[in-house]
Amino acid sequence: MIKLISQLFGSSICVLLITWQQSRTLAEFTANAEPEKLPQSMPAVSINHPVIDIPFISQEQNNLQLTQNNRVTSVSQLKDVQPTDWAFQALQSLVERYGVITGYPDGTFRGNRAITRYEFAAALNKALTVISERTDNLPNIFVVREDLEVLKRLQQEFAAELASLRSRMDNLEAGSANLEANQFSTTTKLTGQAIFALNAGGFDGERIIAPRGAVISEDNPNATFIYRASLDLNSSFSGSDLLKVRLVTGSNGAGDNAAGFLEPNLGSTLDFSIPGRNDRFSLARLYYTFAPVKDLKVTIGPAIVAPDFVDKNRYAGNSFLDFSTQALVNNFILLPRPGGAGAVVDWHPGGGSIKLRALYVSSDAADRLPENQRLIGGGAPENIRLFPTAGGGAAGGLFGDPYQGFVELEYSPSKAFNLKFQYSGGKIFGSSFNGIGVNFDLKVNQYLGVFGRYGYASYPDTSLGDINPNYWMAGIALRDILMRGSLAGIAVGQPFIESNLGNTTQTNFEAFYNLPLNDNIRVTPLLQVVTNPANQNANGTILTGTLRTVFSF
């Protein structure tokens, strides 16, 4: 090894650079170093041997985290290093004598890179540290005197770079300590999301009418720009609890997209467009979750939205990630008024295959939670609403307000399959209601999933008389199609099958392709088709397209 170091100072000593990967802090420093601030008199050390690849951490490699677990104990563990390679003996000595070699996760060493003197100095500093620690902890360890002399000469040669590294490391440590001392909270994490969407669409025929016959529009709506922004404060006081506060703002509400404007009653609107109103901030979530005993979680709060806790589906349940049509992301007839003050109990006995959830929410007639615009008949003007009394009118709840309860039994025999049986009931629309449902999702393999929901409900004494609507939806989801991390899906559903409402049955279709640009940005084109809108065969087909972009942080 010494002969190689002495004769090939500018090349084979670079094998020491592999040890740099054991220090993420040094890696980040190098990756973020500003080249214009480096002394121009220090040329780069360029090595272009065909076998030796210098695995230094560059800007594009900064996300590759190599740890102590990647340290090799024998040079034979490096798949791309052969005994005939010119630096084989040097690598073997560093591995077997000092143990300062680490490899990449795929078991390679890699070897054709150009490195700067600063990068080399960082690696040298780490090598010196490792050898010093080993000799301090194991005083009897054998160290060749020639090796120590070479290291001493290297220290002298790179004295300026090593001094600069130590200074910058001190500054980083001081900055880190200051940040830790002045962070927002030791128990609170701030997350956020912004959704921006372009939407346009229209319909066949002369006009669109509501379920009760009122004319909604005779003209195609204009294209719209939709935005939603939310900030979440997630606090924990014990590590197993959660205090959630969410603030949300956005554009005009459920009617700022073509499908939601033309068919506002039976779940055709874009679900992510519902929270946030007229550029005003509002409180969308406020609740506290804790575990009083093992396997049991309890949530209480003045601003709870039911789909956060029940009727979840791994392929159809997050309108900012997968399907956006309101009637496809939740069981439409079982959650007529999902938001309000209330409580949730989630029991998972023994961590087994059975889970039981119970939820209760009660909201006032003022409809203060924007999520309650999703209720059946949630159109804007009173004359196009399915139920004119939808804003309240039920004498129920803890304080005489509209309310609903929901019970869900989940059976998950494996991670690939989830089956949920549901019951929903309460008082709304001026009378009581009851409903039952089922929800399933099946992961066929790592690329394909299938899912579906079904519901049946009884709504007596409504403005349409006694009605008993059915609901169903089903679809397929595809992961990693064309690009790793992508998600695509196609679904169809009939949100309100009821002979007393209209003269046919509305059917909703949606197809989307969710493309990740990076860990924080996802872009999704989606297409919505609504046939027989509002259960009226006089209505032409509605066709809309949306380009949805989601920023998460």
PDB file of C-alpha atoms in Angstrom, residues 344-475:
ATOM      1  CA  VAL A 344     -64.134   8.754  17.612  1.00  0.00           C
ATOM      2  CA  VAL A 345     -63.196   5.464  19.248  1.00  0.00           C
ATOM      3  CA  ASP A 346     -60.771   3.144  17.428  1.00  0.00           C
ATOM      4  CA  TRP A 347     -60.193  -0.307  18.967  1.00  0.00           C
ATOM      5  CA  HIS A 348     -57.620  -2.750  17.578  1.00  0.00           C
ATOM      6  CA  PRO A 349     -57.657  -5.683  20.017  1.00  0.00           C
ATOM      7  CA  GLY A 350     -54.303  -7.416  20.322  1.00  0.00           C
ATOM      8  CA  GLY A 351     -53.082  -5.826  17.109  1.00  0.00           C
ATOM      9  CA  GLY A 352     -54.891  -8.598  15.227  1.00  0.00           C
ATOM     10  CA  SER A 353     -56.978  -8.735  12.076  1.00  0.00           C
ATOM     11  CA  ILE A 354     -60.097  -7.112  13.593  1.00  0.00           C
ATOM     12  CA  LYS A 355     -60.626  -3.384  14.137  1.00  0.00           C
ATOM     13  CA  LEU A 356     -63.725  -1.635  15.435  1.00  0.00           C
ATOM     14  CA  ARG A 357     -64.457   2.073  15.066  1.00  0.00           C
ATOM     15  CA  ALA A 358     -67.321   4.218  16.286  1.00  0.00           C
ATOM     16  CA  LEU A 359     -67.855   7.887  15.402  1.00  0.00           C
ATOM     17  CA  TYR A 360     -70.307  10.598  16.376  1.00  0.00           C
ATOM     18  CA  VAL A 361     -70.459  14.126  14.917  1.00  0.00           C
ATOM     19  CA  SER A 362     -72.963  16.887  15.463  1.00  0.00           C
ATOM     20  CA  SER A 363     -72.958  20.180  13.567  1.00  0.00           C
ATOM     21  CA  ASP A 364     -75.036  23.305  13.726  1.00  0.00           C
ATOM     22  CA  ALA A 365     -77.390  24.445  10.986  1.00  0.00           C
ATOM     23  CA  ALA A 366     -75.002  27.247  10.010  1.00  0.00           C
ATOM     24  CA  ASP A 367     -72.818  24.679   8.211  1.00  0.00           C
ATOM     25  CA  ARG A 368     -69.569  26.141   9.511  1.00  0.00           C
ATOM     26  CA  LEU A 369     -67.343  23.267   8.411  1.00  0.00           C
ATOM     27  CA  PRO A 370     -66.852  23.496   4.633  1.00  0.00           C
ATOM     28  CA  GLU A 371     -66.746  19.696   4.422  1.00  0.00           C
ATOM     29  CA  ASN A 372     -70.494  19.722   5.046  1.00  0.00           C
ATOM     30  CA  GLN A 373     -71.007  21.093   1.552  1.00  0.00           C
ATOM     31  CA  ARG A 374     -70.465  17.488   0.495  1.00  0.00           C
ATOM     32  CA  LEU A 375     -73.809  16.462   2.000  1.00  0.00           C
ATOM     33  CA  ILE A 376     -76.443  15.074  -0.317  1.00  0.00           C
ATOM     34  CA  GLY A 377     -78.250  17.937  -2.018  1.00  0.00           C
ATOM     35  CA  GLY A 378     -75.481  20.424  -1.306  1.00  0.00           C
ATOM     36  CA  GLY A 379     -76.151  22.704  -4.254  1.00  0.00           C
ATOM     37  CA  ALA A 380     -75.791  26.438  -3.823  1.00  0.00           C
ATOM     38  CA  PRO A 381     -79.131  28.215  -4.606  1.00  0.00           C
ATOM     39  CA  GLU A 382     -82.032  26.865  -2.584  1.00  0.00           C
ATOM     40  CA  ASN A 383     -84.143  26.100  -5.660  1.00  0.00           C
ATOM     41  CA  ILE A 384     -81.674  23.547  -7.063  1.00  0.00           C
ATOM     42  CA  ARG A 385     -81.072  21.658  -3.825  1.00  0.00           C
ATOM     43  CA  LEU A 386     -82.284  18.117  -3.609  1.00  0.00           C
ATOM     44  CA  PHE A 387     -83.476  18.725  -0.040  1.00  0.00           C
ATOM     45  CA  PRO A 388     -84.422  22.343   0.754  1.00  0.00           C
ATOM     46  CA  THR A 389     -83.999  21.603   4.456  1.00  0.00           C
ATOM     47  CA  ALA A 390     -80.465  20.217   3.979  1.00  0.00           C
ATOM     48  CA  GLY A 391     -78.906  22.997   6.020  1.00  0.00           C
ATOM     49  CA  GLY A 392     -80.475  21.718   9.215  1.00  0.00           C
ATOM     50  CA  GLY A 393     -83.965  21.232  10.518  1.00  0.00           C
ATOM     51  CA  ALA A 394     -83.383  18.016  12.437  1.00  0.00           C
ATOM     52  CA  ALA A 395     -84.254  18.014  16.108  1.00  0.00           C
ATOM     53  CA  GLY A 396     -81.444  15.810  17.341  1.00  0.00           C
ATOM     54  CA  GLY A 397     -77.864  15.779  18.509  1.00  0.00           C
ATOM     55  CA  LEU A 398     -76.587  16.722  21.925  1.00  0.00           C
ATOM     56  CA  PHE A 399     -77.846  20.289  21.503  1.00  0.00           C
ATOM     57  CA  GLY A 400     -80.687  19.752  19.056  1.00  0.00           C
ATOM     58  CA  ASP A 401     -78.459  20.041  15.966  1.00  0.00           C
ATOM     59  CA  PRO A 402     -78.182  17.709  12.965  1.00  0.00           C
ATOM     60  CA  TYR A 403     -75.994  14.746  13.795  1.00  0.00           C
ATOM     61  CA  GLN A 404     -74.862  11.356  12.593  1.00  0.00           C
ATOM     62  CA  GLY A 405     -73.180   8.276  14.001  1.00  0.00           C
ATOM     63  CA  PHE A 406     -71.059   5.719  12.200  1.00  0.00           C
ATOM     64  CA  VAL A 407     -69.874   2.237  13.226  1.00  0.00           C
ATOM     65  CA  GLU A 408     -67.317   0.290  11.203  1.00  0.00           C
ATOM     66  CA  LEU A 409     -65.991  -3.251  11.643  1.00  0.00           C
ATOM     67  CA  GLU A 410     -62.817  -3.933   9.675  1.00  0.00           C
ATOM     68  CA  TYR A 411     -61.402  -7.374   8.895  1.00  0.00           C
ATOM     69  CA  SER A 412     -57.854  -7.552   7.511  1.00  0.00           C
ATOM     70  CA  PRO A 413     -56.625 -11.159   7.257  1.00  0.00           C
ATOM     71  CA  SER A 414     -53.484  -9.906   5.489  1.00  0.00           C
ATOM     72  CA  LYS A 415     -51.805  -6.673   4.492  1.00  0.00           C
ATOM     73  CA  ALA A 416     -53.165  -7.164   0.987  1.00  0.00           C
ATOM     74  CA  PHE A 417     -56.886  -7.296   1.823  1.00  0.00           C
ATOM     75  CA  ASN A 418     -59.195  -5.053   3.867  1.00  0.00           C
ATOM     76  CA  LEU A 419     -62.942  -5.550   4.287  1.00  0.00           C
ATOM     77  CA  LYS A 420     -65.168  -3.095   6.183  1.00  0.00           C
ATOM     78  CA  PHE A 421     -68.798  -3.493   7.287  1.00  0.00           C
ATOM     79  CA  GLN A 422     -70.549  -0.217   8.108  1.00  0.00           C
ATOM     80  CA  TYR A 423     -73.616   1.234   9.756  1.00  0.00           C
ATOM     81  CA  SER A 424     -74.594   4.903   9.653  1.00  0.00           C
ATOM     82  CA  GLY A 425     -77.533   6.714  11.218  1.00  0.00           C
ATOM     83  CA  GLY A 426     -78.674  10.027  12.616  1.00  0.00           C
ATOM     84  CA  LYS A 427     -81.049  12.924  12.145  1.00  0.00           C
ATOM     85  CA  ILE A 428     -80.742  15.283   9.193  1.00  0.00           C
ATOM     86  CA  PHE A 429     -82.939  16.694   6.414  1.00  0.00           C
ATOM     87  CA  GLY A 430     -85.669  17.155   9.020  1.00  0.00           C
ATOM     88  CA  SER A 431     -85.865  13.453   9.825  1.00  0.00           C
ATOM     89  CA  SER A 432     -83.855  10.420  10.868  1.00  0.00           C
ATOM     90  CA  PHE A 433     -81.924   8.176   8.505  1.00  0.00           C
ATOM     91  CA  ASN A 434     -80.216   4.782   8.630  1.00  0.00           C
ATOM     92  CA  GLY A 435     -77.826   3.061   6.262  1.00  0.00           C
ATOM     93  CA  ILE A 436     -75.514   0.092   5.863  1.00  0.00           C
ATOM     94  CA  GLY A 437     -72.478  -0.361   3.669  1.00  0.00           C
ATOM     95  CA  VAL A 438     -69.424  -2.381   2.748  1.00  0.00           C
ATOM     96  CA  ASN A 439     -65.966  -1.241   1.621  1.00  0.00           C
ATOM     97  CA  PHE A 440     -63.105  -3.388   0.340  1.00  0.00           C
ATOM     98  CA  ASP A 441     -59.688  -3.070  -1.254  1.00  0.00           C
ATOM     99  CA  LEU A 442     -57.415  -5.862  -2.513  1.00  0.00           C
ATOM    100  CA  LYS A 443     -53.765  -5.532  -3.463  1.00  0.00           C
ATOM    101  CA  VAL A 444     -53.476  -8.176  -6.208  1.00  0.00           C
ATOM    102  CA  ASN A 445     -49.736  -7.601  -6.580  1.00  0.00           C
ATOM    103  CA  GLN A 446     -47.296  -4.721  -6.253  1.00  0.00           C
ATOM    104  CA  TYR A 447     -48.682  -3.105  -9.409  1.00  0.00           C
ATOM    105  CA  LEU A 448     -52.427  -3.864  -9.411  1.00  0.00           C
ATOM    106  CA  GLY A 449     -55.227  -3.237  -6.940  1.00  0.00           C
ATOM    107  CA  VAL A 450     -59.030  -3.529  -7.052  1.00  0.00           C
ATOM    108  CA  PHE A 451     -61.561  -1.849  -4.770  1.00  0.00           C
ATOM    109  CA  GLY A 452     -65.209  -1.022  -4.303  1.00  0.00           C
ATOM    110  CA  ARG A 453     -67.997   0.257  -2.048  1.00  0.00           C
ATOM    111  CA  TYR A 454     -71.708  -0.412  -1.680  1.00  0.00           C
ATOM    112  CA  GLY A 455     -74.365   1.322   0.406  1.00  0.00           C
ATOM    113  CA  TYR A 456     -78.064   1.245   1.109  1.00  0.00           C
ATOM    114  CA  ALA A 457     -79.914   3.856   3.182  1.00  0.00           C
ATOM    115  CA  SER A 458     -83.399   4.807   4.301  1.00  0.00           C
ATOM    116  CA  TYR A 459     -84.367   8.498   4.381  1.00  0.00           C
ATOM    117  CA  PRO A 460     -88.018   8.848   5.490  1.00  0.00           C
ATOM    118  CA  ASP A 461     -90.119  12.005   5.455  1.00  0.00           C
ATOM    119  CA  THR A 462     -87.906  14.043   3.119  1.00  0.00           C
ATOM    120  CA  SER A 463     -89.159  16.711   0.743  1.00  0.00           C
ATOM    121  CA  LEU A 464     -89.333  13.875  -1.815  1.00  0.00           C
ATOM    122  CA  GLY A 465     -91.192  11.539   0.529  1.00  0.00           C
ATOM    123  CA  ASP A 466     -89.711   8.277   1.813  1.00  0.00           C
ATOM    124  CA  ILE A 467     -86.687   7.321  -0.236  1.00  0.00           C
ATOM    125  CA  ASN A 468     -84.328   4.337  -0.070  1.00  0.00           C
ATOM    126  CA  PRO A 469     -81.271   5.072  -2.217  1.00  0.00           C
ATOM    127  CA  ASN A 470     -78.594   2.569  -3.195  1.00  0.00           C
ATOM    128  CA  TYR A 471     -74.985   3.463  -3.967  1.00  0.00           C
ATOM    129  CA  TRP A 472     -72.062   1.587  -5.504  1.00  0.00           C
ATOM    130  CA  MET A 473     -68.641   2.225  -6.997  1.00  0.00           C
ATOM    131  CA  ALA A 474     -65.739   0.040  -8.154  1.00  0.00           C
ATOM    132  CA  GLY A 475     -62.422   0.412  -9.886  1.00  0.00           C
TER     133      GLY A 475
END
